[in-house]
Amino acid sequence: MPCLNPSVLRERYRQAPRRTQLWIMGSLIGLVVFLIILRLAASSIVLYSVNRILGGMPDYQGHAESVTLHIWRGAYRIDNLTLQKKSPGKRPEPFIAFPALRFSIEWKALLHGSFVGEVDIDHPRLNLIDSPDEQEKQLTISQTWGEKFKQLFPLQINRLAIHDGELRFSNPRSTPPVDLRMTELQVLGTNLTNGASSKEELSGKIDIRCKVLKTASLKSHIDLNPIATLPDFHLTLELSDVSFPELNNFLLAYAGIDAEKGKMQAYSELRVKNGKLDGYLKPIIEDPSFVKLEDLGDHPLKFLKETIVSAILFFFTNHAHDTVATRIPLEGSVDKPDTNWFTLIGGLLRNAWIEHMKPGLDKQAK
């Protein structure tokens, strides 16, 4: 159609009377201004709605700083969302801090006929604080928070990604103060609602990786059934190179001992189905040493504790490989797991006196 040709439209605009040109230009400018105002107004309305959703929890107050809408691609972004403990005195660090939350339609799932969403969380922080001051302590939160989070986005979340997160446990009142961190947390969860319409039973996938303290690392993989009513998943977890000296402030504050050297690995597999557990946890301690002779004169009680711990570890050590290890079964029901201390001690004795327990996953969870 000739009338839609851009060159023809430009020529007709040039030939139009001056008053008509001004009217057209003014109309276009007015339309642009109207769309900008509409977007700003919509962002303000959504921000008000978000903060209203985040309010009303019994012990915590949520707040978001700003909202940006991307209507053309079915997305919006929340900036600087925090969850702060309600306290009459000095407020501790935010329990949860999300510098950026990005919600959008998952277009890939839409191609499979599923209208679901995805969430990207940039640089989130979770602060767990232990303290004798109840106003300062924040170790748990009510289940209301999970329901509030779901209300921030009207669609079911099929894909979840966490980029460069941090989990911190601290006790500023202990002696010495404790500050433990898991950093560089990367999480990717896909097909969490079976948006891909997969026929595989455990079609949902979650991969987790992070740095623990300064030198250790953790990685985990979860296969899950996204449509099961009861929890139905298979988990593997590997924790490598946890240095005991890096835990010394924690050990001193909570156990009254510290370590000269030693490190720990841990491996676990767990299958959960129909409310039942089947799996194991395998911790391996390498080259542990706790006793310091200088503590005998300065800190006799600490020296006594460390001597007892060292004697127990020495008895259960495989001296050929300088390791203490066991394999703890994870069995029973989700609500009431079975704890078998005889199996735990038997695993320690087996590693020490019969067969060295090798690091790595056993691949035995059913």
CSV table of N, CA and C in Angstrom, one decimal, residues 231 271-278 330-338:
chain,number,residue,atom,x,y,z
A,231,PRO,N,7.3,-34.3,49.1
A,231,PRO,CA,8.7,-34.2,48.6
A,231,PRO,C,9.1,-35.4,47.9
A,271,ARG,N,17.7,-39.8,49.0
A,271,ARG,CA,16.5,-40.0,48.2
A,271,ARG,C,15.4,-39.9,49.1
A,272,VAL,N,14.4,-39.0,48.7
A,272,VAL,CA,13.2,-38.8,49.5
A,272,VAL,C,12.0,-39.1,48.6
A,273,LYS,N,11.2,-40.0,49.1
A,273,LYS,CA,10.0,-40.3,48.3
A,273,LYS,C,8.9,-40.9,49.2
A,274,ASN,N,7.7,-40.4,49.1
A,274,ASN,CA,6.5,-40.9,49.9
A,274,ASN,C,6.8,-40.7,51.4
A,275,GLY,N,7.5,-39.6,51.7
A,275,GLY,CA,7.8,-39.3,53.1
A,275,GLY,C,8.9,-40.1,53.7
A,276,LYS,N,9.6,-41.0,52.9
A,276,LYS,CA,10.7,-41.8,53.5
A,276,LYS,C,12.0,-41.3,53.0
A,277,LEU,N,13.0,-41.5,53.9
A,277,LEU,CA,14.4,-41.2,53.6
A,277,LEU,C,15.2,-42.4,53.2
A,278,ASP,N,16.2,-42.3,52.3
A,278,ASP,CA,17.2,-43.3,52.0
A,278,ASP,C,18.4,-42.6,51.6
A,330,LEU,N,21.1,-42.3,56.6
A,330,LEU,CA,19.9,-41.4,56.7
A,330,LEU,C,18.7,-42.1,56.3
A,331,GLU,N,17.9,-42.6,57.3
A,331,GLU,CA,16.8,-43.5,57.0
A,331,GLU,C,15.6,-43.0,57.9
A,332,GLY,N,14.5,-43.7,57.6
A,332,GLY,CA,13.3,-43.4,58.4
A,332,GLY,C,12.3,-42.5,57.6
A,333,SER,N,11.5,-41.7,58.4
A,333,SER,CA,10.6,-40.8,57.7
A,333,SER,C,11.1,-39.4,57.8
A,334,VAL,N,10.6,-38.6,56.9
A,334,VAL,CA,11.0,-37.2,56.9
A,334,VAL,C,10.7,-36.5,58.2
A,335,ASP,N,9.6,-36.8,58.8
A,335,ASP,CA,9.2,-36.2,60.1
A,335,ASP,C,10.0,-36.7,61.3
A,336,LYS,N,10.5,-38.0,61.2
A,336,LYS,CA,11.2,-38.5,62.3
A,336,LYS,C,12.3,-39.5,61.8
A,337,PRO,N,13.4,-38.9,61.4
A,337,PRO,CA,14.6,-39.7,60.9
A,337,PRO,C,15.1,-40.6,61.9
A,338,ASP,N,15.6,-41.8,61.5
A,338,ASP,CA,16.2,-42.7,62.4
A,338,ASP,C,17.7,-42.3,62.7
